[in-house]
PDB file of C-alpha atoms in Angstrom:
ATOM      1  CA  GLU A1226     213.488  70.866  19.403  1.00  0.00           C
ATOM      2  CA  GLU A1227     213.479  69.998  23.548  1.00  0.00           C
ATOM      3  CA  GLU A1228     212.374  73.353  24.084  1.00  0.00           C
ATOM      4  CA  THR A1229     209.407  73.142  22.016  1.00  0.00           C
ATOM      5  CA  GLU A1230     208.736  70.277  24.236  1.00  0.00           C
ATOM      6  CA  GLU A1231     208.919  71.573  27.266  1.00  0.00           C
ATOM      7  CA  LYS A1232     206.332  74.290  26.164  1.00  0.00           C
ATOM      8  CA  GLU A1233     204.063  71.579  25.371  1.00  0.00           C
ATOM      9  CA  ASN A1234     204.294  69.890  28.843  1.00  0.00           C
ATOM     10  CA  GLU A1235     204.220  72.994  30.344  1.00  0.00           C
ATOM     11  CA  SER A1236     200.898  73.993  28.437  1.00  0.00           C
ATOM     12  CA  PRO A1237     198.518  71.786  29.381  1.00  0.00           C
ATOM     13  CA  LYS A1238     199.664  71.809  33.073  1.00  0.00           C
ATOM     14  CA  GLU A1239     198.565  75.341  32.265  1.00  0.00           C
ATOM     15  CA  ILE A1240     194.751  74.456  31.457  1.00  0.00           C
ATOM     16  CA  ASP A1241     194.271  71.972  34.023  1.00  0.00           C
ATOM     17  CA  PRO A1242     192.959  74.003  36.424  1.00  0.00           C
ATOM     18  CA  VAL A1243     190.878  75.448  34.204  1.00  0.00           C
ATOM     19  CA  LYS A1244     189.489  72.359  33.433  1.00  0.00           C
ATOM     20  CA  LYS A1245     189.334  71.163  37.014  1.00  0.00           C
ATOM     21  CA  LYS A1246     187.024  74.547  37.688  1.00  0.00           C
ATOM     22  CA  ILE A1247     185.015  73.836  35.410  1.00  0.00           C
ATOM     23  CA  ASP A1248     183.980  70.410  35.990  1.00  0.00           C
ATOM     24  CA  ASN A1249     183.672  71.502  40.096  1.00  0.00           C
ATOM     25  CA  ASP A1250     181.161  74.006  38.528  1.00  0.00           C
ATOM     26  CA  LEU A1251     179.136  71.432  36.598  1.00  0.00           C
ATOM     27  CA  SER A1252     179.053  68.638  38.692  1.00  0.00           C
ATOM     28  CA  GLU A1253     177.900  70.800  41.785  1.00  0.00           C
ATOM     29  CA  ALA A1254     174.956  72.291  38.982  1.00  0.00           C
ATOM     30  CA  ASN A1255     174.630  68.648  38.507  1.00  0.00           C
ATOM     31  CA  VAL A1256     173.962  67.669  42.163  1.00  0.00           C
ATOM     32  CA  ALA A1257     171.811  70.713  42.847  1.00  0.00           C
ATOM     33  CA  MET A1258     170.258  69.777  40.269  1.00  0.00           C
ATOM     34  CA  ALA A1259     169.997  65.948  41.214  1.00  0.00           C
ATOM     35  CA  ALA A1260     168.886  66.873  44.270  1.00  0.00           C
ATOM     36  CA  ALA A1261     165.553  69.174  43.828  1.00  0.00           C
ATOM     37  CA  ALA A1262     164.424  66.854  41.251  1.00  0.00           C
ATOM     38  CA  ALA A1263     164.740  64.338  44.138  1.00  0.00           C
ATOM     39  CA  LEU A1264     163.218  66.553  46.763  1.00  0.00           C
ATOM     40  CA  ALA A1265     160.270  66.896  44.048  1.00  0.00           C
ATOM     41  CA  SER A1266     159.972  63.173  43.620  1.00  0.00           C
ATOM     42  CA  ALA A1267     160.101  62.879  47.120  1.00  0.00           C
ATOM     43  CA  ALA A1268     157.225  65.844  47.621  1.00  0.00           C
ATOM     44  CA  THR A1269     155.026  64.434  44.696  1.00  0.00           C
ATOM     45  CA  LYS A1270     155.456  61.274  46.634  1.00  0.00           C
ATOM     46  CA  ALA A1271     154.289  62.573  49.985  1.00  0.00           C
ATOM     47  CA  LYS A1272     151.535  64.349  48.562  1.00  0.00           C
ATOM     48  CA  HIS A1273     149.985  61.565  46.344  1.00  0.00           C
ATOM     49  CA  LEU A1274     150.468  59.234  49.973  1.00  0.00           C
ATOM     50  CA  ALA A1275     148.603  61.739  51.685  1.00  0.00           C
ATOM     51  CA  ALA A1276     145.675  61.798  49.249  1.00  0.00           C
ATOM     52  CA  VAL A1277     146.028  58.449  49.924  1.00  0.00           C
ATOM     53  CA  GLU A1278     145.649  58.075  52.947  1.00  0.00           C
ATOM     54  CA  GLU A1279     143.120  60.979  53.405  1.00  0.00           C
ATOM     55  CA  ARG A1280     140.788  59.288  51.225  1.00  0.00           C
ATOM     56  CA  LYS A1281     141.277  55.778  53.458  1.00  0.00           C
ATOM     57  CA  ILE A1282     140.596  58.203  56.281  1.00  0.00           C
ATOM     58  CA  LYS A1283     137.728  59.954  54.494  1.00  0.00           C
ATOM     59  CA  SER A1284     136.193  56.064  53.955  1.00  0.00           C
ATOM     60  CA  LEU A1285     136.659  55.417  57.579  1.00  0.00           C
ATOM     61  CA  VAL A1286     135.053  58.372  58.843  1.00  0.00           C
ATOM     62  CA  ALA A1287     132.409  57.163  56.009  1.00  0.00           C
ATOM     63  CA  LEU A1288     131.924  54.357  57.190  1.00  0.00           C
ATOM     64  CA  LEU A1289     131.932  55.037  60.535  1.00  0.00           C
ATOM     65  CA  VAL A1290     129.242  57.389  60.367  1.00  0.00           C
ATOM     66  CA  GLU A1291     126.992  54.730  58.423  1.00  0.00           C
ATOM     67  CA  THR A1292     127.578  52.552  61.386  1.00  0.00           C
ATOM     68  CA  GLN A1293     126.409  54.694  63.629  1.00  0.00           C
ATOM     69  CA  MET A1294     123.657  55.329  61.202  1.00  0.00           C
ATOM     70  CA  LYS A1295     122.477  52.053  61.434  1.00  0.00           C
ATOM     71  CA  LYS A1296     122.791  52.227  65.513  1.00  0.00           C
ATOM     72  CA  LEU A1297     120.780  54.682  65.069  1.00  0.00           C
ATOM     73  CA  GLU A1298     118.039  53.446  62.525  1.00  0.00           C
ATOM     74  CA  ILE A1299     118.020  50.357  64.604  1.00  0.00           C
ATOM     75  CA  LYS A1300     117.640  52.268  68.166  1.00  0.00           C
ATOM     76  CA  LEU A1301     114.770  54.347  66.448  1.00  0.00           C
ATOM     77  CA  ARG A1302     113.205  51.423  65.468  1.00  0.00           C
ATOM     78  CA  HIS A1303     113.660  49.617  68.883  1.00  0.00           C
ATOM     79  CA  PHE A1304     112.000  52.858  70.915  1.00  0.00           C
ATOM     80  CA  GLU A1305     108.514  53.379  68.056  1.00  0.00           C
ATOM     81  CA  GLU A1306     108.426  49.495  69.146  1.00  0.00           C
ATOM     82  CA  LEU A1307     108.603  50.358  72.522  1.00  0.00           C
ATOM     83  CA  GLU A1308     106.102  53.141  72.689  1.00  0.00           C
ATOM     84  CA  THR A1309     103.430  50.906  70.186  1.00  0.00           C
ATOM     85  CA  ILE A1310     103.792  48.467  73.804  1.00  0.00           C
ATOM     86  CA  MET A1311     103.713  50.608  75.848  1.00  0.00           C
ATOM     87  CA  ASP A1312     100.228  52.163  73.853  1.00  0.00           C
ATOM     88  CA  ARG A1313      98.740  48.812  73.622  1.00  0.00           C
ATOM     89  CA  GLU A1314     100.011  48.374  77.513  1.00  0.00           C
ATOM     90  CA  LYS A1315      98.238  51.433  78.519  1.00  0.00           C
ATOM     91  CA  GLU A1316      95.229  51.189  76.412  1.00  0.00           C
ATOM     92  CA  ALA A1317      94.873  47.679  78.426  1.00  0.00           C
ATOM     93  CA  LEU A1318      95.303  49.407  81.486  1.00  0.00           C
ATOM     94  CA  GLU A1319      92.527  52.050  80.620  1.00  0.00           C
ATOM     95  CA  GLN A1320      89.856  48.898  79.684  1.00  0.00           C
ATOM     96  CA  GLN A1321      90.962  47.644  83.484  1.00  0.00           C
ATOM     97  CA  ARG A1322      90.599  50.908  84.795  1.00  0.00           C
ATOM     98  CA  GLN A1323      86.717  50.969  83.198  1.00  0.00           C
ATOM     99  CA  GLN A1324      85.780  47.701  84.035  1.00  0.00           C
ATOM    100  CA  LEU A1325      86.883  48.321  87.814  1.00  0.00           C
ATOM    101  CA  LEU A1326      85.135  51.424  87.454  1.00  0.00           C
ATOM    102  CA  ASN A1327      82.158  49.443  86.475  1.00  0.00           C
ATOM    103  CA  GLU A1328      82.151  46.618  89.213  1.00  0.00           C
ATOM    104  CA  ARG A1329      83.258  49.291  91.719  1.00  0.00           C
ATOM    105  CA  GLN A1330      79.766  51.489  91.056  1.00  0.00           C
ATOM    106  CA  ASN A1331      77.890  47.601  90.047  1.00  0.00           C
ATOM    107  CA  PHE A1332      79.440  46.379  93.635  1.00  0.00           C
ATOM    108  CA  HIS A1333      78.410  49.798  95.162  1.00  0.00           C
ATOM    109  CA  MET A1334      74.477  49.698  93.513  1.00  0.00           C
ATOM    110  CA  GLU A1335      74.463  46.246  95.380  1.00  0.00           C
ATOM    111  CA  GLN A1336      75.358  46.631  98.656  1.00  0.00           C
ATOM    112  CA  LEU A1337      72.904  49.593  98.531  1.00  0.00           C
ATOM    113  CA  LYS A1338      70.052  46.885  96.612  1.00  0.00           C
ATOM    114  CA  TYR A1339      71.014  44.610  99.892  1.00  0.00           C
ATOM    115  CA  ALA A1340      70.258  48.153 102.332  1.00  0.00           C
ATOM    116  CA  GLU A1341      67.768  48.464 101.017  1.00  0.00           C
ATOM    117  CA  MET A1342      65.895  45.085 101.362  1.00  0.00           C
ATOM    118  CA  ARG A1343      67.156  44.827 104.170  1.00  0.00           C
ATOM    119  CA  ALA A1344      65.453  48.215 105.501  1.00  0.00           C
ATOM    120  CA  ARG A1345      62.894  46.869 104.061  1.00  0.00           C
ATOM    121  CA  GLN A1346      62.398  43.062 105.694  1.00  0.00           C
ATOM    122  CA  GLN A1347      62.741  45.337 108.845  1.00  0.00           C
ATOM    123  CA  LEU A1348      60.029  47.804 108.284  1.00  0.00           C
ATOM    124  CA  GLU A1349      57.821  44.834 107.716  1.00  0.00           C
ATOM    125  CA  GLN A1350      58.781  42.635 110.733  1.00  0.00           C
ATOM    126  CA  GLN A1351      58.489  45.527 113.222  1.00  0.00           C
ATOM    127  CA  HIS A1352      55.127  46.427 110.675  1.00  0.00           C
ATOM    128  CA  SER A1353      53.955  42.373 111.384  1.00  0.00           C
ATOM    129  CA  GLN A1354      55.152  42.580 114.890  1.00  0.00           C
ATOM    130  CA  ASN A1355      53.412  45.481 116.017  1.00  0.00           C
ATOM    131  CA  THR A1356      50.115  43.795 113.778  1.00  0.00           C
ATOM    132  CA  GLN A1357      50.459  40.913 115.924  1.00  0.00           C
ATOM    133  CA  PRO A1358      48.528  41.725 119.159  1.00  0.00           C
ATOM    134  CA  GLN A1359      46.366  43.609 117.437  1.00  0.00           C
ATOM    135  CA  GLY A1360      45.173  40.466 115.716  1.00  0.00           C
ATOM    136  CA  ALA A1361      45.720  38.365 118.326  1.00  0.00           C
ATOM    137  CA  ALA A1362      43.107  40.841 120.490  1.00  0.00           C
ATOM    138  CA  THR A1363      40.277  40.489 117.954  1.00  0.00           C
ATOM    139  CA  GLY A1364      40.662  37.181 116.898  1.00  0.00           C
ATOM    140  CA  PRO A1365      38.145  35.454 119.445  1.00  0.00           C
ATOM    141  CA  GLY A1366      35.586  38.132 118.801  1.00  0.00           C
ATOM    142  CA  MET A1367      35.623  36.972 115.039  1.00  0.00           C
ATOM    143  CA  GLY A1368      35.853  33.691 115.936  1.00  0.00           C
ATOM    144  CA  HIS A1369      32.141  34.099 116.916  1.00  0.00           C
ATOM    145  CA  VAL A1370      31.025  36.195 113.567  1.00  0.00           C
ATOM    146  CA  GLY A1371      31.979  33.045 111.617  1.00  0.00           C
ATOM    147  CA  ALA A1372      30.330  30.717 114.438  1.00  0.00           C
ATOM    148  CA  PRO A1373      26.378  31.056 112.844  1.00  0.00           C
ATOM    149  CA  GLY A1374      25.636  29.643 108.953  1.00  0.00           C
ATOM    150  CA  LEU A1375      25.514  31.780 106.362  1.00  0.00           C
ATOM    151  CA  PRO A1376      21.862  33.324 105.741  1.00  0.00           C
ATOM    152  CA  GLY A1377      21.714  31.271 102.475  1.00  0.00           C
ATOM    153  CA  MET A1378      22.290  28.152 103.997  1.00  0.00           C
ATOM    154  CA  MET A1379      19.499  28.225 106.741  1.00  0.00           C
ATOM    155  CA  GLY A1380      16.986  28.109 103.974  1.00  0.00           C
ATOM    156  CA  GLN A1381      18.424  25.225 102.803  1.00  0.00           C
ATOM    157  CA  PRO A1382      16.448  21.644 103.937  1.00  0.00           C
ATOM    158  CA  GLN A1383      18.559  20.020 106.183  1.00  0.00           C
ATOM    159  CA  GLN A1384      18.253  16.556 107.429  1.00  0.00           C
ATOM    160  CA  PRO A1385      18.771  15.399 111.246  1.00  0.00           C
ATOM    161  CA  PRO A1386      21.095  13.049 112.001  1.00  0.00           C
ATOM    162  CA  PRO A1387      21.365   9.986 113.204  1.00  0.00           C
ATOM    163  CA  TYR A1388      20.818  10.043 116.801  1.00  0.00           C
ATOM    164  CA  GLY A1389      23.440   9.425 119.263  1.00  0.00           C
ATOM    165  CA  VAL A1390      25.121  12.071 116.445  1.00  0.00           C
ATOM    166  CA  HIS A1391      26.408  14.787 117.472  1.00  0.00           C
ATOM    167  CA  HIS A1392      28.424  17.221 115.724  1.00  0.00           C
ATOM    168  CA  PRO A1393      31.350  19.692 117.724  1.00  0.00           C
ATOM    169  CA  MET A1394      31.571  23.158 117.924  1.00  0.00           C
ATOM    170  CA  PRO A1395      34.310  24.550 115.197  1.00  0.00           C
ATOM    171  CA  PRO A1396      37.188  26.110 116.436  1.00  0.00           C
ATOM    172  CA  PRO A1397      37.297  29.814 115.893  1.00  0.00           C
ATOM    173  CA  HIS A1398      38.772  30.664 112.745  1.00  0.00           C
ATOM    174  CA  GLN A1399      42.697  32.101 113.838  1.00  0.00           C
ATOM    175  CA  THR A1400      44.381  34.752 112.094  1.00  0.00           C
ATOM    176  CA  GLN A1401      47.832  34.738 111.372  1.00  0.00           C
ATOM    177  CA  PRO A1402      50.446  36.958 112.546  1.00  0.00           C
ATOM    178  CA  GLY A1403      51.220  40.255 110.127  1.00  0.00           C
ATOM    179  CA  GLN A1404      47.553  39.883 108.471  1.00  0.00           C
ATOM    180  CA  MET A1405      44.748  41.638 109.253  1.00  0.00           C
ATOM    181  CA  PRO A1406      41.286  39.543 109.507  1.00  0.00           C
ATOM    182  CA  GLY A1407      38.984  40.547 106.386  1.00  0.00           C
ATOM    183  CA  PRO A1408      35.146  40.033 105.917  1.00  0.00           C
ATOM    184  CA  GLY A1409      35.964  36.170 103.781  1.00  0.00           C
ATOM    185  CA  SER A1410      38.242  35.116 107.212  1.00  0.00           C
ATOM    186  CA  MET A1411      35.604  36.580 109.527  1.00  0.00           C
ATOM    187  CA  MET A1412      33.010  34.587 107.916  1.00  0.00           C
ATOM    188  CA  SER A1413      35.566  31.125 107.101  1.00  0.00           C
ATOM    189  CA  GLY A1414      34.860  28.135 108.605  1.00  0.00           C
ATOM    190  CA  PRO A1415      32.641  25.087 108.195  1.00  0.00           C
ATOM    191  CA  PRO A1416      29.157  26.446 109.090  1.00  0.00           C
ATOM    192  CA  MET A1417      26.669  25.227 111.935  1.00  0.00           C
ATOM    193  CA  PRO A1418      24.151  22.530 110.877  1.00  0.00           C
ATOM    194  CA  GLY A1419      20.983  24.186 111.010  1.00  0.00           C
ATOM    195  CA  ARG A1420      18.878  21.951 113.328  1.00  0.00           C
ATOM    196  CA  MET A1421      21.430  22.766 115.907  1.00  0.00           C
ATOM    197  CA  MET A1422      20.587  26.331 115.811  1.00  0.00           C
ATOM    198  CA  PRO A1423      17.001  25.980 117.251  1.00  0.00           C
ATOM    199  CA  ASN A1424      18.139  24.231 120.103  1.00  0.00           C
ATOM    200  CA  ILE A1425      21.189  26.628 120.855  1.00  0.00           C
ATOM    201  CA  HIS A1426      18.890  29.797 120.867  1.00  0.00           C
ATOM    202  CA  SER A1427      16.154  27.660 123.225  1.00  0.00           C
ATOM    203  CA  ALA A1428      18.802  26.757 125.154  1.00  0.00           C
ATOM    204  CA  SER A1429      20.832  29.984 125.549  1.00  0.00           C
ATOM    205  CA  GLY A1430      17.256  31.734 126.852  1.00  0.00           C
ATOM    206  CA  PRO A1431      16.366  35.240 125.770  1.00  0.00           C
ATOM    207  CA  HIS A1432      18.847  36.611 122.651  1.00  0.00           C
ATOM    208  CA  PRO A1433      21.882  38.850 123.573  1.00  0.00           C
ATOM    209  CA  GLN A1434      21.597  42.455 122.419  1.00  0.00           C
ATOM    210  CA  THR A1435      24.294  43.126 119.539  1.00  0.00           C
ATOM    211  CA  PRO A1436      26.158  46.232 119.806  1.00  0.00           C
ATOM    212  CA  SER A1437      25.124  49.398 118.311  1.00  0.00           C
ATOM    213  CA  GLY A1438      28.195  49.025 115.977  1.00  0.00           C
ATOM    214  CA  MET A1439      27.146  45.314 114.989  1.00  0.00           C
ATOM    215  CA  PRO A1440      24.257  44.219 112.055  1.00  0.00           C
ATOM    216  CA  PRO A1441      22.193  41.586 114.186  1.00  0.00           C
ATOM    217  CA  MET A1442      22.895  38.317 113.465  1.00  0.00           C
ATOM    218  CA  PRO A1443      21.212  35.556 111.420  1.00  0.00           C
ATOM    219  CA  GLY A1444      19.762  33.407 114.010  1.00  0.00           C
ATOM    220  CA  SER A1445      18.261  36.075 115.457  1.00  0.00           C
ATOM    221  CA  MET A1446      16.839  36.975 112.657  1.00  0.00           C
ATOM    222  CA  MET A1447      15.026  34.136 111.626  1.00  0.00           C
ATOM    223  CA  GLY A1448      13.273  33.222 115.061  1.00  0.00           C
ATOM    224  CA  SER A1449      13.659  30.174 117.060  1.00  0.00           C
ATOM    225  CA  ARG A1450      12.027  27.207 115.387  1.00  0.00           C
ATOM    226  CA  PRO A1451       9.394  24.816 116.450  1.00  0.00           C
ATOM    227  CA  PRO A1452      10.894  21.152 117.525  1.00  0.00           C
ATOM    228  CA  MET A1453      10.930  19.096 114.347  1.00  0.00           C
ATOM    229  CA  ALA A1454       9.451  15.560 114.776  1.00  0.00           C
ATOM    230  CA  PRO A1455      11.637  12.583 114.870  1.00  0.00           C
ATOM    231  CA  ASN A1456      10.993  11.842 111.612  1.00  0.00           C
ATOM    232  CA  GLY A1457      12.974  14.534 110.319  1.00  0.00           C
ATOM    233  CA  MET A1458       9.579  16.327 108.834  1.00  0.00           C
TER     234      MET A1458
END
């Protein structure tokens, strides 16, 4: 009996190392599997986190691009507004330029007109200065021509003035400077009374000879009249 008990006690001692070896192998396999599972889970989690981060980065990039596009649109609007303002300013400057050109042309035309007027005035002044001595030289001769009365006035009946009244001789007609004496100015002036003509012709004696280029005077054509009676008949 003691021998059997010893054999039984020896058999578990012999079995223990095998069990230990098996247990060790199982534990190592479990650890490896657990490690692999842990690594796989970590990898999937990292992949998921990377995808989330990538999505976040993409959204941020899209937001940044959108903000940049909005900024560019605002800048383009500003440039368009500036372009329209520049076009308006250009049109206004072009209108002002055309207005200035027109004013310049008008100013030059006015200057030309003023210079032409001054030249005409100077020519008229020179012409009047040239004709003034001629008018002064021909004035006295024309005054004697205009002194006798008109032929029509000689034929009208004339009444003698009262005694003691003498009609003064009219002054010769003065010609204005710059104006040539015409036929009307030569014969202008008050006519002399008809009763003075015989006395003048009788007092002057024989009639003076008229120049070859002038017609005979009306008084010389009528001849001397006989003296009138005191009562005017």
